[in-house]
XYZ file of C-alpha atoms in Angstrom:
726
model
C -1.951 -22.767 44.675
C 0.200 -25.679 42.225
C -1.989 -24.786 39.498
C -0.829 -20.667 39.701
C 2.243 -22.417 39.795
C 2.775 -24.200 36.950
C 0.693 -20.996 35.307
C 3.343 -18.797 36.414
C 6.665 -21.197 35.480
C 4.085 -21.720 31.268
C 4.040 -17.799 31.115
C 7.839 -17.267 31.952
C 8.677 -20.130 29.612
C 6.216 -18.836 27.047
C 7.842 -15.065 27.025
C 11.091 -16.263 27.361
C 10.308 -18.886 23.933
C 9.550 -15.154 23.040
C 12.803 -13.520 24.079
C 14.655 -15.802 21.534
C 12.388 -15.854 19.072
C 12.134 -12.248 18.381
C 16.387 -12.401 19.098
C 16.276 -15.243 16.293
C 14.554 -13.604 13.906
C 16.331 -9.866 14.640
C 19.411 -11.554 13.904
C 18.217 -12.721 10.819
C 17.146 -9.018 9.497
C 20.492 -8.390 11.005
C 22.781 -10.800 8.012
C 20.569 -9.744 5.513
C 21.290 -6.647 5.563
C 25.044 -7.713 5.328
C 24.452 -9.792 3.316
C 22.501 -6.891 0.715
C 24.704 -4.497 1.537
C 28.249 -7.069 0.421
C 26.364 -8.158 -2.645
C 26.471 -5.100 -4.978
C 26.988 -6.961 -8.277
C 23.726 -6.804 -9.705
C 20.946 -5.766 -9.194
C 19.094 -9.076 -9.978
C 20.513 -10.220 -6.633
C 20.330 -7.344 -4.284
C 15.601 -7.528 -5.780
C 16.238 -11.590 -4.583
C 17.232 -10.450 -1.212
C 14.608 -7.765 -0.804
C 12.114 -10.463 -2.259
C 13.419 -12.534 1.000
C 12.759 -10.296 3.466
C 9.482 -11.605 5.207
C 10.208 -15.330 4.063
C 11.326 -16.848 7.475
C 11.490 -19.856 6.194
C 14.682 -19.863 3.782
C 16.148 -18.548 6.812
C 20.668 -18.983 5.671
C 23.087 -19.742 9.087
C 26.081 -21.627 8.316
C 25.462 -23.145 5.029
C 21.856 -24.705 6.375
C 18.635 -24.058 4.439
C 14.963 -25.165 5.348
C 16.289 -25.404 8.949
C 15.848 -23.851 11.936
C 18.245 -22.367 13.612
C 18.806 -24.258 17.382
C 18.731 -22.060 20.656
C 22.764 -21.432 20.315
C 22.643 -20.055 16.765
C 20.165 -17.400 17.402
C 22.668 -15.835 20.441
C 25.434 -15.621 18.887
C 27.975 -13.141 21.281
C 27.093 -11.014 20.032
C 23.750 -10.902 21.553
C 23.343 -13.196 23.814
C 24.993 -11.564 27.288
C 25.920 -8.833 26.473
C 24.546 -5.055 26.043
C 27.022 -2.932 24.201
C 26.446 -0.266 26.822
C 28.395 -2.456 29.274
C 30.946 -2.841 27.040
C 34.968 -1.095 28.466
C 36.434 0.618 25.604
C 40.705 0.083 25.405
C 41.896 3.243 26.481
C 38.889 3.827 29.051
C 40.787 2.737 31.951
C 43.582 5.438 30.829
C 40.719 7.887 30.321
C 40.243 8.886 26.575
C 37.275 8.603 25.139
C 35.987 6.408 23.303
C 35.770 7.548 19.237
C 32.087 5.388 18.587
C 30.215 2.210 18.361
C 32.013 -1.432 18.098
C 34.568 -2.064 15.368
C 33.046 -4.366 12.768
C 29.163 -4.488 14.256
C 27.388 -3.399 11.151
C 24.149 -1.645 11.527
C 21.393 -0.899 8.656
C 22.387 2.190 6.127
C 25.628 1.534 6.862
C 28.236 2.810 3.732
C 30.175 -0.085 2.238
C 33.677 -1.200 4.602
C 36.593 -0.132 2.519
C 37.642 -3.156 1.123
C 35.585 -2.836 -1.657
C 36.222 1.188 -2.633
C 38.406 1.980 -4.839
C 41.794 4.126 -4.159
C 39.934 7.074 -5.861
C 36.954 6.586 -3.127
C 39.393 6.781 -0.399
C 41.761 9.464 -0.723
C 39.028 11.479 -1.244
C 37.186 10.737 2.005
C 40.988 10.670 3.518
C 40.703 14.504 1.903
C 37.760 15.198 3.424
C 38.252 14.038 6.634
C 41.624 15.915 7.141
C 39.886 18.945 6.026
C 37.983 18.284 9.252
C 40.887 17.899 11.245
C 42.525 20.958 10.201
C 39.619 23.184 11.315
C 39.006 20.704 14.189
C 42.769 20.386 15.826
C 42.828 24.693 15.837
C 40.256 24.932 18.444
C 41.082 22.410 20.402
C 45.146 23.911 20.151
C 43.397 27.085 20.890
C 41.406 25.214 24.126
C 45.098 24.330 25.322
C 46.461 27.842 25.186
C 49.951 28.422 24.952
C 52.190 28.153 27.946
C 54.756 26.732 29.581
C 54.479 22.857 27.141
C 55.551 24.975 24.575
C 58.167 27.020 25.598
C 59.262 23.919 26.805
C 59.243 22.185 23.680
C 60.875 25.318 22.098
C 64.056 25.431 24.364
C 64.317 21.453 23.383
C 63.860 22.426 20.066
C 66.455 25.281 19.639
C 68.541 23.398 21.323
C 68.764 21.433 17.892
C 68.333 24.299 15.727
C 71.564 25.729 17.495
C 73.741 22.654 16.058
C 72.357 23.292 13.371
C 73.914 26.801 13.252
C 77.269 25.692 14.848
C 77.515 23.246 12.090
C 77.177 25.938 8.908
C 79.966 27.458 11.530
C 81.914 24.661 12.187
C 83.866 23.610 9.192
C 85.138 27.499 8.464
C 86.342 27.900 11.591
C 88.586 24.720 11.648
C 89.581 24.456 7.618
C 92.803 26.261 8.621
C 94.012 24.982 11.220
C 92.611 21.087 10.314
C 94.839 22.041 6.803
C 98.374 22.296 8.817
C 97.900 19.677 11.143
C 96.741 16.900 9.002
C 98.799 18.298 5.972
C 96.124 18.517 3.597
C 97.659 19.822 0.432
C 95.664 22.638 -1.227
C 94.037 19.785 -4.343
C 92.063 17.989 -1.305
C 91.159 21.616 1.262
C 88.282 22.034 -0.616
C 86.691 19.047 0.651
C 86.226 19.458 3.875
C 83.717 22.433 3.467
C 81.729 20.990 0.061
C 80.947 17.624 2.085
C 79.667 19.228 5.122
C 77.182 20.544 2.804
C 76.557 17.322 1.165
C 75.874 14.767 4.222
C 73.612 18.195 4.819
C 72.235 17.960 1.140
C 71.427 13.735 1.409
C 70.024 14.052 5.466
C 67.822 16.824 4.476
C 66.117 14.760 2.319
C 65.848 11.996 4.122
C 65.628 12.493 7.630
C 62.442 15.356 6.956
C 61.144 12.158 4.748
C 61.149 9.817 7.382
C 59.629 12.229 9.917
C 56.152 12.081 7.363
C 57.271 7.627 7.776
C 58.123 7.911 11.761
C 57.089 10.856 13.521
C 59.043 14.103 14.038
C 59.692 13.847 17.904
C 61.671 10.161 16.662
C 63.251 11.251 13.189
C 64.441 14.399 15.352
C 66.613 11.568 17.719
C 67.978 9.564 15.530
C 69.153 12.122 13.412
C 70.671 14.963 16.368
C 72.381 11.196 18.115
C 73.831 10.652 14.761
C 75.213 13.825 14.716
C 76.759 14.199 17.785
C 78.113 10.537 17.470
C 79.835 11.600 14.242
C 80.718 14.816 15.292
C 83.202 13.623 19.117
C 84.827 11.089 17.215
C 85.706 13.627 14.581
C 87.494 15.565 17.389
C 89.309 12.730 17.831
C 90.627 10.449 14.086
C 93.582 11.711 13.435
C 93.802 10.868 9.324
C 92.241 13.397 6.850
C 89.382 10.375 5.219
C 88.493 9.650 8.304
C 88.237 12.862 9.412
C 85.622 13.536 6.140
C 84.334 10.817 6.451
C 83.080 12.069 10.175
C 82.433 15.307 9.168
C 80.346 13.857 6.715
C 77.876 11.310 8.817
C 77.928 14.896 11.324
C 76.434 16.998 8.357
C 74.230 14.390 7.098
C 72.388 13.864 11.338
C 71.820 17.544 11.264
C 70.515 17.781 8.014
C 67.530 16.464 9.924
C 66.689 19.153 12.244
C 65.838 21.818 10.205
C 62.366 20.451 8.482
C 61.787 18.450 11.298
C 62.308 21.440 14.199
C 60.463 23.840 12.218
C 56.795 21.163 11.488
C 57.290 20.210 15.126
C 56.115 23.108 16.324
C 54.095 24.842 13.722
C 52.108 21.828 15.110
C 51.630 22.492 18.390
C 50.746 26.447 17.858
C 47.648 27.815 17.369
C 47.752 30.258 14.130
C 47.810 33.742 15.664
C 51.195 32.453 17.847
C 52.231 30.573 15.318
C 54.580 33.018 13.043
C 55.795 34.783 15.904
C 57.078 32.267 17.944
C 58.384 30.514 14.774
C 60.435 33.551 14.059
C 61.585 33.522 17.400
C 62.456 30.123 16.993
C 64.982 30.899 14.134
C 67.010 32.893 16.849
C 68.414 29.633 17.932
C 70.370 29.297 14.436
C 71.687 33.269 15.124
C 73.206 31.416 19.194
C 74.804 28.680 18.082
C 76.285 31.274 14.781
C 77.828 33.480 18.417
C 78.333 30.368 20.035
C 80.335 29.388 17.353
C 82.746 32.704 16.640
C 82.694 32.780 20.349
C 83.890 29.570 20.423
C 86.342 29.487 18.131
C 87.775 33.519 19.193
C 88.447 31.629 22.515
C 89.930 28.131 21.765
C 91.504 27.741 18.654
C 94.124 30.433 18.597
C 95.929 28.678 22.030
C 97.830 26.651 20.403
C 99.586 25.788 24.306
C 96.591 23.218 24.551
C 97.298 21.110 22.605
C 99.217 17.872 23.226
C 100.549 14.127 22.521
C 101.021 10.613 23.505
C 104.131 9.976 20.981
C 104.487 10.815 18.040
C 101.809 8.869 16.614
C 98.806 10.928 18.336
C 99.046 14.702 18.201
C 95.324 16.490 19.953
C 95.282 19.955 19.197
C 92.854 23.025 20.690
C 91.507 23.303 17.552
C 89.591 19.440 17.964
C 88.739 21.286 21.333
C 85.915 23.244 20.275
C 85.203 20.364 17.611
C 83.870 18.655 21.027
C 82.477 21.862 22.835
C 80.617 22.559 18.810
C 78.981 18.744 20.005
C 77.456 20.070 23.498
C 73.665 22.172 21.882
C 73.678 18.945 19.825
C 73.606 16.513 22.411
C 71.700 19.149 25.080
C 68.515 19.099 22.919
C 69.237 14.723 22.217
C 68.438 13.951 26.724
C 65.800 17.060 26.393
C 64.537 16.153 23.514
C 63.774 12.181 25.238
C 61.026 13.851 28.047
C 59.017 15.691 25.337
C 56.261 14.133 23.887
C 55.695 12.938 20.256
C 53.695 15.327 17.915
C 49.564 15.150 18.761
C 48.902 16.440 14.459
C 51.545 13.578 13.172
C 49.879 11.602 15.870
C 45.728 11.975 14.719
C 47.586 12.217 10.945
C 48.154 8.391 10.886
C 44.902 7.191 13.507
C 46.564 7.343 15.804
C 43.898 8.917 18.476
C 43.795 7.612 21.562
C 47.634 8.349 22.211
C 46.978 12.400 20.752
C 44.636 12.745 22.741
C 46.637 11.938 25.488
C 48.872 14.079 24.687
C 46.644 17.208 24.285
C 45.273 16.868 27.254
C 48.670 16.669 28.906
C 48.970 20.074 27.193
C 46.202 21.436 28.837
C 46.347 20.737 31.631
C 50.111 21.671 32.358
C 49.338 25.147 30.041
C 45.558 25.283 32.562
C 48.363 24.114 36.141
C 51.037 27.164 34.865
C 47.937 29.432 34.602
C 46.608 28.215 38.497
C 43.737 26.843 36.996
C 44.480 23.115 37.453
C 40.230 22.906 37.647
C 39.953 23.632 34.665
C 38.698 20.709 31.734
C 39.444 19.435 28.236
C 36.682 19.146 27.095
C 37.752 17.665 23.931
C 35.660 13.967 23.415
C 36.372 13.316 20.264
C 38.875 13.881 18.206
C 38.516 13.271 14.087
C 41.222 11.151 12.195
C 41.130 10.867 8.886
C 40.635 7.998 7.020
C 44.071 4.959 7.036
C 44.507 3.982 3.609
C 46.475 1.103 4.139
C 49.833 -0.181 1.593
C 50.963 -3.574 1.364
C 53.572 -4.086 2.189
C 55.084 -8.318 1.138
C 58.598 -9.679 3.032
C 60.014 -12.811 2.984
C 58.730 -13.512 6.752
C 58.742 -17.470 6.855
C 61.265 -18.495 4.177
C 63.422 -14.903 3.766
C 66.537 -14.666 6.228
C 66.943 -11.801 8.403
C 68.258 -9.521 6.682
C 66.571 -10.289 3.610
C 64.236 -9.650 5.427
C 65.691 -6.101 6.940
C 66.886 -5.093 3.189
C 63.161 -5.431 1.708
C 61.580 -3.223 4.706
C 64.385 -0.192 4.609
C 63.595 -0.894 0.409
C 59.854 -0.313 1.064
C 61.202 2.565 3.462
C 63.186 4.488 0.806
C 60.683 4.050 -1.112
C 57.524 5.288 -0.352
C 59.360 8.181 1.334
C 60.075 8.822 -2.962
C 56.289 8.940 -3.061
C 55.950 11.445 -0.636
C 58.474 13.753 -2.310
C 56.432 12.779 -5.865
C 53.355 14.270 -3.752
C 54.685 17.162 -2.895
C 54.573 18.202 -7.120
C 50.648 16.823 -7.312
C 47.512 19.342 -6.695
C 46.812 20.962 -5.610
C 50.832 21.950 -3.375
C 52.651 21.506 -7.426
C 52.738 24.995 -7.862
C 53.715 26.597 -4.219
C 56.074 23.619 -4.520
C 57.238 25.540 -7.947
C 57.223 28.623 -6.016
C 58.845 27.883 -3.067
C 61.633 26.107 -4.999
C 62.865 28.995 -6.957
C 62.408 31.557 -3.643
C 64.977 29.256 -1.602
C 67.206 28.428 -4.811
C 67.855 31.913 -4.738
C 67.439 33.123 -1.293
C 70.794 30.399 -0.596
C 72.443 31.038 -3.927
C 72.809 35.233 -3.151
C 73.136 34.165 1.281
C 76.082 32.378 0.963
C 77.325 32.941 -1.856
C 78.169 36.525 -0.638
C 78.746 34.662 2.235
C 81.898 32.893 1.924
C 82.054 36.685 -1.229
C 83.155 38.947 2.249
C 85.352 36.907 4.210
C 87.561 36.357 1.264
C 87.338 39.634 -0.504
C 87.831 40.804 3.902
C 91.875 38.495 3.573
C 92.933 39.632 0.416
C 92.410 43.529 0.971
C 94.369 42.469 4.420
C 97.039 40.308 1.602
C 97.286 43.280 -0.305
C 98.202 45.588 3.160
C 100.553 43.005 3.747
C 102.377 42.985 0.988
C 102.143 46.931 0.164
C 104.200 47.053 4.116
C 107.279 44.199 2.354
C 110.485 45.079 3.334
C 113.258 44.577 0.694
C 116.875 44.317 0.957
C 119.494 43.924 -1.909
C 122.580 43.320 -1.995
C 123.454 42.270 1.492
C 126.656 41.162 2.605
C 127.003 40.238 5.582
C 129.745 37.665 7.358
C 130.319 36.052 11.387
C 126.281 37.152 12.568
C 124.118 35.669 14.569
C 120.940 35.485 14.002
C 118.678 34.862 16.631
C 114.867 36.989 16.132
C 111.979 36.823 13.478
C 111.836 37.941 10.377
C 109.121 38.743 8.406
C 107.724 39.914 5.331
C 110.346 40.487 3.770
C 112.066 39.657 0.436
C 116.052 39.501 0.531
C 117.335 39.356 -2.276
C 121.518 38.928 -3.938
C 122.097 38.671 -0.587
C 125.372 36.964 1.112
C 125.940 35.735 4.200
C 129.495 33.490 4.933
C 129.982 32.116 8.722
C 126.729 33.397 9.797
C 124.826 31.866 12.249
C 121.070 31.291 12.579
C 119.629 30.300 15.436
C 116.357 29.941 18.093
C 114.731 32.206 14.543
C 111.274 32.295 13.288
C 110.857 33.161 9.358
C 106.998 34.643 8.793
C 106.502 34.979 4.985
C 109.626 35.435 4.110
C 111.921 35.095 0.696
C 115.661 34.260 -0.050
C 116.291 35.388 -3.996
C 119.159 34.651 -5.161
C 121.897 34.175 -2.709
C 124.167 32.734 -0.972
C 125.081 30.678 1.990
C 128.585 29.687 2.883
C 129.394 28.042 5.869
C 126.492 29.153 7.782
C 124.625 27.037 10.651
C 121.095 27.011 10.935
C 119.466 25.943 13.724
C 116.230 25.389 16.197
C 114.117 27.633 12.617
C 110.139 27.517 12.320
C 108.764 28.894 8.949
C 105.756 29.611 7.780
C 105.886 30.920 3.762
C 109.348 30.644 3.534
C 111.139 29.786 0.973
C 115.250 30.023 -0.237
C 114.353 30.692 -4.234
C 117.953 30.039 -7.456
C 119.696 30.337 -4.142
C 122.855 28.615 -3.616
C 124.701 26.242 -0.025
C 127.687 25.298 0.553
C 128.939 23.152 3.320
C 125.554 24.492 5.594
C 124.627 22.947 8.697
C 120.010 22.818 8.967
C 119.921 20.669 12.574
C 116.281 20.616 14.544
C 114.661 22.901 11.648
C 111.116 22.851 9.580
C 113.083 23.460 6.183
C 112.063 20.216 4.314
C 112.537 20.575 0.503
C 110.234 22.123 -0.711
C 111.070 25.515 0.370
C 114.523 25.537 -1.043
C 112.789 26.253 -5.212
C 115.440 26.032 -7.408
C 118.296 26.166 -5.369
C 121.786 24.297 -5.195
C 123.075 22.508 -1.949
C 126.621 21.792 -2.178
C 128.130 19.358 1.075
C 125.203 20.287 3.268
C 123.711 18.658 5.726
C 120.681 18.033 7.685
C 120.049 16.814 11.211
C 116.867 15.426 13.114
C 113.840 17.970 10.322
C 111.058 18.292 11.422
C 108.885 17.279 8.643
C 104.932 17.647 8.455
C 102.608 20.642 9.410
C 102.677 22.512 12.370
C 100.056 24.649 13.246
C 100.699 28.950 12.937
C 102.747 30.963 15.868
C 101.671 31.704 18.607
C 101.840 35.571 17.376
C 99.371 34.474 15.350
C 96.618 37.541 15.319
C 94.749 37.186 11.567
C 92.498 33.862 13.238
C 91.320 36.630 16.126
C 90.674 38.772 13.357
C 88.562 35.874 11.243
C 86.512 34.828 13.845
C 85.699 38.551 15.265
C 84.822 39.191 11.814
C 82.205 36.216 11.222
C 80.852 37.085 15.661
C 79.660 40.891 14.411
C 78.526 39.222 11.376
C 75.932 37.232 13.158
C 75.657 39.684 15.676
C 73.794 41.900 13.421
C 71.058 39.473 12.513
C 69.571 40.348 16.060
C 67.999 42.903 15.029
C 66.672 41.717 12.021
C 65.625 38.680 13.875
C 63.126 41.133 16.182
C 61.705 42.733 14.110
C 60.772 39.635 11.925
C 59.170 37.773 15.358
C 57.010 40.955 15.782
C 56.037 42.053 12.298
C 55.631 38.496 10.704
C 51.386 38.491 11.860
C 50.715 42.280 11.912
C 52.527 43.287 7.840
C 51.830 39.399 6.293
C 54.632 36.701 5.740
C 54.179 37.469 2.257
C 55.736 41.270 3.187
C 58.099 40.448 5.237
C 59.681 37.765 2.220
C 59.665 39.740 -0.109
C 60.599 43.023 1.561
C 63.704 41.929 2.535
C 64.631 40.060 -0.781
C 64.507 43.339 -2.155
C 65.695 45.146 0.045
C 69.030 42.703 0.400
C 68.971 42.357 -3.227
C 69.715 46.077 -3.722
C 72.293 46.621 -0.569
C 74.469 44.769 -2.758
C 75.501 47.541 -4.773
C 76.972 49.101 -1.553
C 79.928 46.589 -2.244
C 80.925 49.014 -4.910
C 82.253 51.491 -2.321
C 83.563 49.010 -0.188
C 88.063 49.733 -0.606
C 88.641 48.813 2.919
C 88.142 46.388 6.246
C 86.131 47.886 7.688
C 83.710 49.122 5.475
C 83.544 45.360 3.990
C 82.080 44.402 7.860
C 79.460 47.754 7.674
C 78.461 45.950 4.551
C 78.558 42.266 6.053
C 75.970 43.335 8.613
C 74.426 45.267 7.309
C 73.587 41.870 4.543
C 72.765 39.846 7.001
C 70.524 41.725 9.455
C 68.443 42.484 6.304
C 68.235 39.199 4.740
C 66.959 37.272 8.048
C 64.079 38.421 8.206
C 63.343 36.550 4.243
C 64.757 33.873 6.269
C 62.714 33.710 8.948
C 59.469 34.284 6.875
C 60.094 31.616 3.905
C 61.107 28.958 7.023
C 56.936 30.241 8.689
C 55.739 29.737 4.926
C 57.044 26.891 4.094
C 55.868 24.159 7.180
C 52.032 26.624 6.716
C 51.595 26.006 2.881
C 52.470 22.088 3.124
C 49.794 19.531 4.573
C 50.916 17.536 7.256
C 51.608 14.532 6.132
C 54.448 16.358 3.787
C 55.213 19.134 5.520
C 58.361 17.654 6.742
C 59.438 15.956 3.279
C 58.530 19.132 1.063
C 60.850 21.475 3.802
C 63.017 19.194 3.616
C 63.666 18.819 -0.083
C 63.576 22.009 -0.040
C 66.498 22.553 3.011
C 68.745 19.555 0.528
C 67.721 22.566 -2.726
C 69.325 24.891 0.173
C 72.415 23.599 0.800
C 72.671 22.566 -2.764
C 72.843 26.235 -3.973
C 75.130 27.468 -0.880
C 78.264 24.892 -2.332
C 76.641 26.434 -5.949
C 77.339 30.258 -4.330
C 80.392 29.261 -2.456
C 82.056 27.539 -5.992
C 80.766 30.427 -8.253
C 81.464 33.379 -5.955
C 84.828 31.760 -4.964
C 86.351 31.920 -8.005
C 84.851 35.496 -8.945
C 87.376 36.823 -5.271
C 89.779 39.307 -6.235
C 89.478 39.161 -10.016
C 86.121 41.663 -10.074
C 83.670 42.991 -7.811
C 81.404 43.385 -10.566
C 80.467 39.675 -11.373
C 79.448 39.041 -7.324
C 77.111 42.183 -6.911
C 75.039 42.014 -9.458
C 74.254 38.091 -10.132
C 73.560 37.883 -6.182
C 71.612 41.214 -6.653
C 69.683 39.990 -10.245
C 68.546 36.716 -7.947
C 67.612 38.530 -4.397
C 65.499 40.734 -5.843
C 64.224 37.486 -8.897
C 63.220 35.011 -5.660
C 61.617 38.419 -3.744
C 59.754 38.808 -6.457
C 58.829 34.956 -6.832
C 57.865 35.212 -3.189
C 55.369 37.754 -3.475
C 52.886 35.234 -5.539
C 53.190 33.545 -2.953
C 49.644 32.056 -1.588
C 49.140 33.968 1.874
C 48.444 31.553 5.099
C 48.486 33.881 7.616
C 44.709 33.734 8.243
C 44.608 29.809 7.544
C 44.150 26.395 10.020
C 47.535 24.298 9.091
C 46.339 21.899 6.865
């Protein structure tokens, strides 16, 4: 019995020895395979490893030659007491499927490691991975379905796009009141509109590039927060310089809304839904314009809403309007905190686990809304492109904190610039050039005429107002009390002796070559009122706003001024011209609604290119109808027609742009084109604004030509209706 036990013990010990020897041989072969894969310098070295494949006397372990490895050396952490099938995948506790085997595990036939490949090989592999991911991601989004999640994100991003529409309109609406309230000279009034577009131009390029670096959601949150903060601040500042500063940074913040919003939303839409729902999203820009017009109409002309804190701080109704216009931005920031990052972006940067969890959230949210909570998300593995690491040198040990911040900021800006330059590489180079031409021509024509239309209407109003002016010549009035409003009058060669002008309003009144002797002006409010080549003798001015600049080439003899109201005054309560301007913009924005609906319904049916080219050509043709615009009503009709035709081009151009650029350059390319759009808008404002009241021929021919040419170039773009999102 004892010998049987000893035999069994010897047998077990022998089995263990055999197992250890087998394990040692396996480790030896694995190590030799690793050396063969890593030693690629000469073929002779490779053959040397092949010749030694069956040689057990020269096993190399830790630099020892010809020494048999002990049990501990043969039992590494990778083999001893470790079952690879029982390994817990990082994220398994969250239900995230594994991407594959253990990182760093080397097996026979494994490809060469990345550090031994040049950058061109890595980029080729990454491109192949991206193409595979594009096809797979389209199938995943189709499995997730279109439902509650997309509609929630639709309204959140719509508020951000609405804030962009408000920002474009708010400057034009507050400019007249802000100029008067802050005593802005005519030479500086044009800076307000230009500086906002400058901020939006820089912001579109910067935030679009940042969205491709840090993510769509994070970039949008930061840029909208910047816009909301400086928009609120601008409503309280008093100085014109500080006001310009706030509006500059407000425009800089909102500049990132359009490129980031469209890139974000397009990446959660399936191919058959993308064109239609991106077009519906464009409606929020129109809603922003309607909101701004309606609020301006309801708030700004109510000058009685103002209050003051002493003589140094004045808060008028236009400042209330600025606060109200910042509300869509604040709402979008709050709602955006509850939304996840774009899963397509996360996959692009190699964050498989986070992307899988968000896609599962989209699937589960939509399935619960459909009444199918039991439906399981069947995706187990998603392809992630090969990541090409960029080396960043930061003086972490010896450098100061501000030095490290400077290097980090410089590196990020350089990364944005490199991504932008890749937009001009094959195969997207030709598309970028064509899109540049289309964006520039459409923006130049649209914004140029958008400024020209209201200015033409104001000139028509001014001409009609001037045609109704009343002339009074050789008046002789003495011992009379004037206590009523004088408007749109010219008084020439008059004599006013011992007259009293009390509690009066002068609106667009001019006195020429007249004599005022022993007169009293008391509690006078004036607008566009001047005394040219007049003589004042023994005249008293009490509590009036008749400053020195209103007396042009006039002589004042023994005159006294008491309590003169200096500075600028808001216009009269009965000045209805503001109502008319807001109403015209409201109608022009509302006319976009039919075009929005038509473009959304037909975008996936007739195609993006047909919509883009047809809309721009028709818009160019409609410009010729401006020849017949001789009245206010006709010009308003032309404005509505033009806006209704142009909106289809804008919607289709937005859709084409996000579909033509790959994910790693989508927001950057869109941001560059949107920045170009703002530059073209400024150029169009300058050119068309200088032609107001001079001639109709040049604006009409210029706008028509650029729109038609841009439409023809747009027809040369590739059709993206049937393509997956690269």
